[in-house]
Coordinates of C-alpha atoms and ligand atoms in Angstrom, one line a residue:
M27 CA -38.5 -8.0 8.1
D28 CA -38.5 -5.8 11.2
K29 CA -36.3 -2.7 11.4
E30 CA -33.6 -4.3 13.7
N31 CA -33.1 -7.3 11.4
L32 CA -33.1 -5.1 8.3
N33 CA -30.3 -3.0 9.9
L34 CA -28.3 -6.1 10.7
R35 CA -28.8 -7.4 7.2
E36 CA -27.7 -4.0 5.7
T37 CA -24.7 -4.0 8.0
L38 CA -23.7 -7.5 6.9
E39 CA -24.1 -6.6 3.3
F40 CA -22.0 -3.5 3.9
Y41 CA -19.2 -5.7 5.4
I42 CA -19.2 -8.0 2.4
A43 CA -19.2 -5.1 -0.1
A44 CA -16.3 -3.6 1.8
G45 CA -14.3 -6.8 1.3
V46 CA -14.5 -8.2 4.9
D47 CA -13.8 -11.9 5.0
E48 CA -12.7 -12.4 8.5
T49 CA -13.3 -11.0 12.0
C50 CA -10.4 -9.9 14.2
G51 CA -10.0 -8.0 17.4
D52 CA -12.9 -6.5 19.4
G53 CA -13.7 -3.5 17.3
V54 CA -17.0 -3.4 15.3
L55 CA -18.2 -1.2 12.5
T56 CA -21.6 0.2 13.2
L57 CA -24.4 1.5 11.0
S58 CA -23.2 5.0 11.6
D59 CA -19.7 4.1 10.3
R60 CA -21.4 2.6 7.3
D61 CA -23.3 5.8 6.7
K62 CA -20.1 7.9 7.0
I63 CA -18.5 5.7 4.3
L64 CA -21.4 5.7 1.9
P65 CA -20.8 8.6 -0.6
Q66 CA -23.4 11.3 -0.6
T67 CA -25.1 10.3 -3.8
K68 CA -28.2 12.0 -5.0
E69 CA -30.2 8.9 -3.9
N70 CA -29.1 8.9 -0.3
I71 CA -29.3 12.6 0.1
S72 CA -32.9 12.4 -1.1
G73 CA -33.6 9.7 1.4
T74 CA -33.3 6.5 -0.6
A75 CA -30.6 4.3 0.9
A76 CA -27.8 3.6 -1.5
R77 CA -27.1 -0.1 -2.0
P78 CA -23.9 -1.1 -0.2
A79 CA -22.4 -2.9 -3.3
T80 CA -23.0 0.2 -5.5
S81 CA -21.4 2.4 -2.8
A82 CA -18.3 0.3 -2.5
L83 CA -17.8 0.5 -6.2
A84 CA -18.4 4.3 -6.1
L85 CA -15.7 4.6 -3.4
S86 CA -13.2 3.2 -5.9
S87 CA -14.3 5.3 -8.8
A88 CA -12.3 7.8 -10.8
A89 CA -13.7 10.5 -8.5
A90 CA -12.0 8.9 -5.5
V91 CA -8.7 8.7 -7.4
K92 CA -9.1 12.4 -8.5
N93 CA -9.8 13.3 -4.9
A94 CA -6.7 11.5 -3.7
D95 CA -4.7 13.3 -6.4
D96 CA -6.1 16.7 -5.4
I97 CA -5.5 16.4 -1.7
C98 CA -1.9 15.3 -2.3
R99 CA -1.1 18.4 -4.4
G100 CA 0.0 20.9 -1.7
V101 CA 1.5 18.4 0.7
G102 CA 5.0 19.2 1.7
S103 CA 6.2 16.6 4.2
I104 CA 5.7 12.9 5.0
D105 CA 4.1 13.9 8.4
E106 CA 1.6 16.1 6.6
L107 CA 0.9 13.3 4.1
R108 CA 0.3 10.9 7.0
Q109 CA -2.4 13.1 8.4
I110 CA -4.0 13.5 4.9
V111 CA -4.1 9.8 4.4
E112 CA -5.5 9.1 7.9
N113 CA -8.3 11.5 7.1
F114 CA -9.0 10.2 3.6
D115 CA -12.4 8.6 3.3
G116 CA -12.3 7.4 -0.3
C117 CA -11.0 3.8 0.2
S118 CA -13.1 1.3 2.1
L119 CA -10.1 -0.7 3.2
K120 CA -9.5 2.0 5.8
Y121 CA -12.6 1.0 7.7
N122 CA -11.4 -2.6 8.2
A123 CA -7.9 -1.6 9.3
K124 CA -6.7 -0.7 12.7
H125 CA -3.9 1.6 11.5
T126 CA -3.0 3.7 8.5
V127 CA 0.5 2.5 7.7
I128 CA 2.6 5.0 5.9
G129 CA 6.4 4.7 5.4
D130 CA 9.0 3.7 7.9
G131 CA 12.7 4.6 8.0
N132 CA 14.5 7.7 6.7
P133 CA 12.4 10.1 4.5
A134 CA 15.7 11.6 3.3
A135 CA 17.2 8.2 2.2
D136 CA 18.6 7.5 -1.3
V137 CA 16.8 4.2 -1.6
M138 CA 13.2 3.4 -1.2
F139 CA 11.7 -0.1 -0.8
I140 CA 8.1 -0.6 -1.8
G141 CA 6.0 -3.6 -0.8
E142 CA 2.3 -4.4 -1.3
A143 CA 0.3 -3.7 1.8
P144 CA 0.4 -4.0 5.6
G145 CA -0.1 -7.5 6.9
A146 CA -1.7 -8.4 10.3
E147 CA 1.3 -7.3 12.4
E148 CA 1.8 -4.1 10.5
D149 CA -1.9 -3.3 10.9
M150 CA -1.7 -4.0 14.6
V151 CA 1.5 -1.9 15.2
G152 CA 1.0 0.8 12.5
K153 CA 4.5 0.3 11.0
A154 CA 5.6 -1.1 7.6
F155 CA 7.3 -4.5 7.4
V156 CA 7.4 -5.5 11.0
G157 CA 6.1 -9.1 10.7
R158 CA 7.9 -12.2 9.4
S159 CA 8.4 -10.6 6.0
G160 CA 9.8 -7.5 7.6
Q161 CA 12.2 -9.5 9.7
L162 CA 13.5 -11.2 6.5
L163 CA 13.7 -7.8 4.8
D164 CA 15.8 -6.4 7.7
K165 CA 18.2 -9.4 7.3
M166 CA 18.4 -8.8 3.5
L167 CA 19.2 -5.2 4.1
A168 CA 21.8 -6.0 6.7
A169 CA 23.4 -8.4 4.3
V170 CA 24.2 -5.5 2.0
G171 CA 25.1 -3.2 4.8
L172 CA 21.8 -1.3 5.1
D173 CA 19.4 -0.7 7.9
R174 CA 16.2 1.3 8.3
S175 CA 18.0 4.5 9.0
Q176 CA 19.5 4.4 5.5
C177 CA 16.3 3.6 3.6
Y178 CA 12.6 4.4 3.4
I179 CA 10.2 1.5 3.4
C180 CA 6.6 1.7 2.4
N181 CA 3.7 0.0 0.6
I182 CA 1.5 0.5 -2.4
L183 CA -1.5 0.5 0.0
P184 CA -1.6 2.1 3.4
W185 CA -4.3 -0.2 4.7
R186 CA -4.4 -3.9 5.2
P187 CA -6.8 -5.7 2.9
P188 CA -9.1 -7.9 5.0
G189 CA -7.6 -11.4 5.5
N190 CA -4.5 -10.3 3.5
R191 CA -6.5 -10.8 0.2
S192 CA -5.0 -9.3 -2.9
P193 CA -5.9 -5.7 -3.4
S194 CA -8.3 -4.9 -6.2
D195 CA -7.2 -2.7 -9.2
A196 CA -9.6 0.0 -7.9
E197 CA -8.1 0.0 -4.4
I198 CA -4.6 0.3 -5.9
A199 CA -5.7 3.1 -8.2
V200 CA -7.2 5.1 -5.3
C201 CA -4.1 4.6 -3.1
L202 CA -1.4 5.2 -5.8
P203 CA -1.4 9.0 -5.5
F204 CA -0.3 8.6 -1.9
L205 CA 2.6 6.4 -2.8
K206 CA 3.6 8.7 -5.7
K207 CA 3.5 11.7 -3.3
Q208 CA 5.8 9.8 -0.9
I209 CA 8.2 9.2 -3.8
E210 CA 8.1 12.9 -4.7
L211 CA 8.8 13.9 -1.1
V212 CA 11.6 11.3 -0.4
K213 CA 13.2 11.9 -3.8
P214 CA 15.1 8.5 -3.7
E215 CA 17.8 7.8 -6.3
Y216 CA 16.8 4.2 -6.3
I217 CA 13.5 2.3 -5.8
F218 CA 13.4 -1.4 -5.1
L219 CA 10.0 -2.9 -5.7
L220 CA 9.2 -5.9 -3.6
G221 CA 7.0 -8.4 -5.5
A222 CA 4.7 -8.3 -8.5
V223 CA 1.9 -6.1 -7.0
A224 CA 4.4 -3.3 -6.2
A225 CA 6.1 -3.7 -9.5
N226 CA 3.0 -3.9 -11.7
S227 CA 1.2 -1.0 -9.8
L228 CA 4.1 1.5 -9.9
L229 CA 5.3 0.6 -13.4
G230 CA 1.8 0.2 -14.9
C231 CA 2.6 -3.2 -16.4
S232 CA 1.4 -6.8 -15.9
E233 CA 4.6 -8.8 -16.4
G234 CA 5.4 -11.5 -13.8
I235 CA 8.1 -10.7 -11.2
S236 CA 10.4 -13.4 -12.6
H237 CA 10.5 -11.4 -15.9
L238 CA 10.8 -8.0 -14.3
R239 CA 13.5 -8.8 -11.7
G240 CA 17.2 -8.5 -12.2
R241 CA 17.3 -5.5 -14.6
W242 CA 17.4 -1.8 -14.0
M243 CA 14.3 0.1 -15.2
E244 CA 13.2 3.7 -14.8
Y245 CA 10.2 5.4 -13.1
E246 CA 9.3 9.0 -13.8
A247 CA 8.1 10.7 -10.6
T248 CA 5.2 13.1 -10.6
D249 CA 7.7 16.0 -10.5
G250 CA 9.5 14.6 -13.6
R251 CA 12.5 13.2 -11.8
K252 CA 13.8 9.9 -13.4
I253 CA 14.4 7.3 -10.7
K254 CA 16.3 4.0 -11.3
V255 CA 14.1 1.0 -10.4
L256 CA 14.9 -2.6 -9.6
A257 CA 12.2 -5.2 -8.9
G258 CA 12.7 -8.4 -6.9
Y259 CA 10.9 -11.1 -5.0
H260 CA 8.7 -10.2 -2.1
P261 CA 10.1 -11.4 1.3
A262 CA 6.8 -13.3 1.9
Y263 CA 7.4 -15.3 -1.3
L264 CA 11.0 -16.0 -0.3
L265 CA 9.7 -17.3 3.1
R266 CA 7.5 -19.8 1.1
T267 CA 10.1 -20.5 -1.6
P268 CA 13.6 -20.3 0.0
A269 CA 15.1 -21.8 -3.2
Q270 CA 14.7 -18.3 -4.8
K271 CA 16.8 -16.6 -2.2
A272 CA 19.9 -16.9 -4.4
K273 CA 18.2 -14.7 -7.0
A274 CA 17.0 -12.3 -4.3
W275 CA 20.5 -12.0 -3.1
A276 CA 21.8 -11.3 -6.6
D277 CA 19.2 -8.5 -6.9
F278 CA 20.2 -6.9 -3.6
L279 CA 23.9 -7.1 -4.7
R280 CA 22.8 -5.2 -7.9
L281 CA 21.4 -2.5 -5.7
K282 CA 24.5 -2.4 -3.4
K283 CA 26.8 -2.0 -6.4
K284 CA 24.8 1.0 -7.6
L285 CA 24.8 2.5 -4.1
N286 CA 28.6 2.0 -3.9
E287 CA 29.2 3.6 -7.3
N288 CA 27.5 6.7 -6.0
N289 CA 29.5 7.0 -2.8
Ligands
URA317 N1 4.1 -7.3 3.3 C1 4.1 -6.1 2.6 O1 4.1 -6.0 1.4 N2 4.2 -5.0 3.4 C2 4.3 -5.0 4.7 O2 4.4 -3.9 5.3 C3 4.2 -6.3 5.3 C4 4.1 -7.4 4.6

């Protein structure tokens, strides 16, 4: 195979290893992007190209999680965290995303809503929950007397998985320190987990959302604070399954009751 075709093939293999399963927009990743993403393993430093699939796995390794943990340590504000996450190179999802999407709303709020990952609109705009799910979330908030100035809204992942595929366990593990840091900085009294991915990732369990929803649980933040947690259906699920809206309404009323008790 001549050099040009070999490079094209390597680039394609790189896209596949990075989880790309659709094309969108005009931007392209180039071989030099690929080389920036590949970790500096002994092999590629010594001149032997690392295989893309191996590299993608390496990016999601314990070392990447530790790196994410380490760089979060001294962070003192959401703005500082945003910069840190934008500069973080340990998760290949970043290279397929247009924007790094950190939280939206009020970083001093008592209540924090956590979803799964940015979708296409969120990736385009760079803001959490602005698409159809976000519009439904805004309506649900309004129904219990809340708006975005009274809560903080974010996701388990700051980057959109290509084609809205489900995030892998490794991608969640690498991104979780960023979410945990947001929780530590916002210091919410209450967390509402939107959907199973958010609930399972933060609570470290694998129960279905139908079992988790409807009861108060507890999450211990990285600074030791105990935070009351409620899980509920994700707005995207409610758009597909409107018959479950009554249960979602009941969960939002549970939250409203707690907020009222505190005021
Ligand atoms: N779904 C999510 O989980 N988060 C968003 O920001 C948008 C859609």
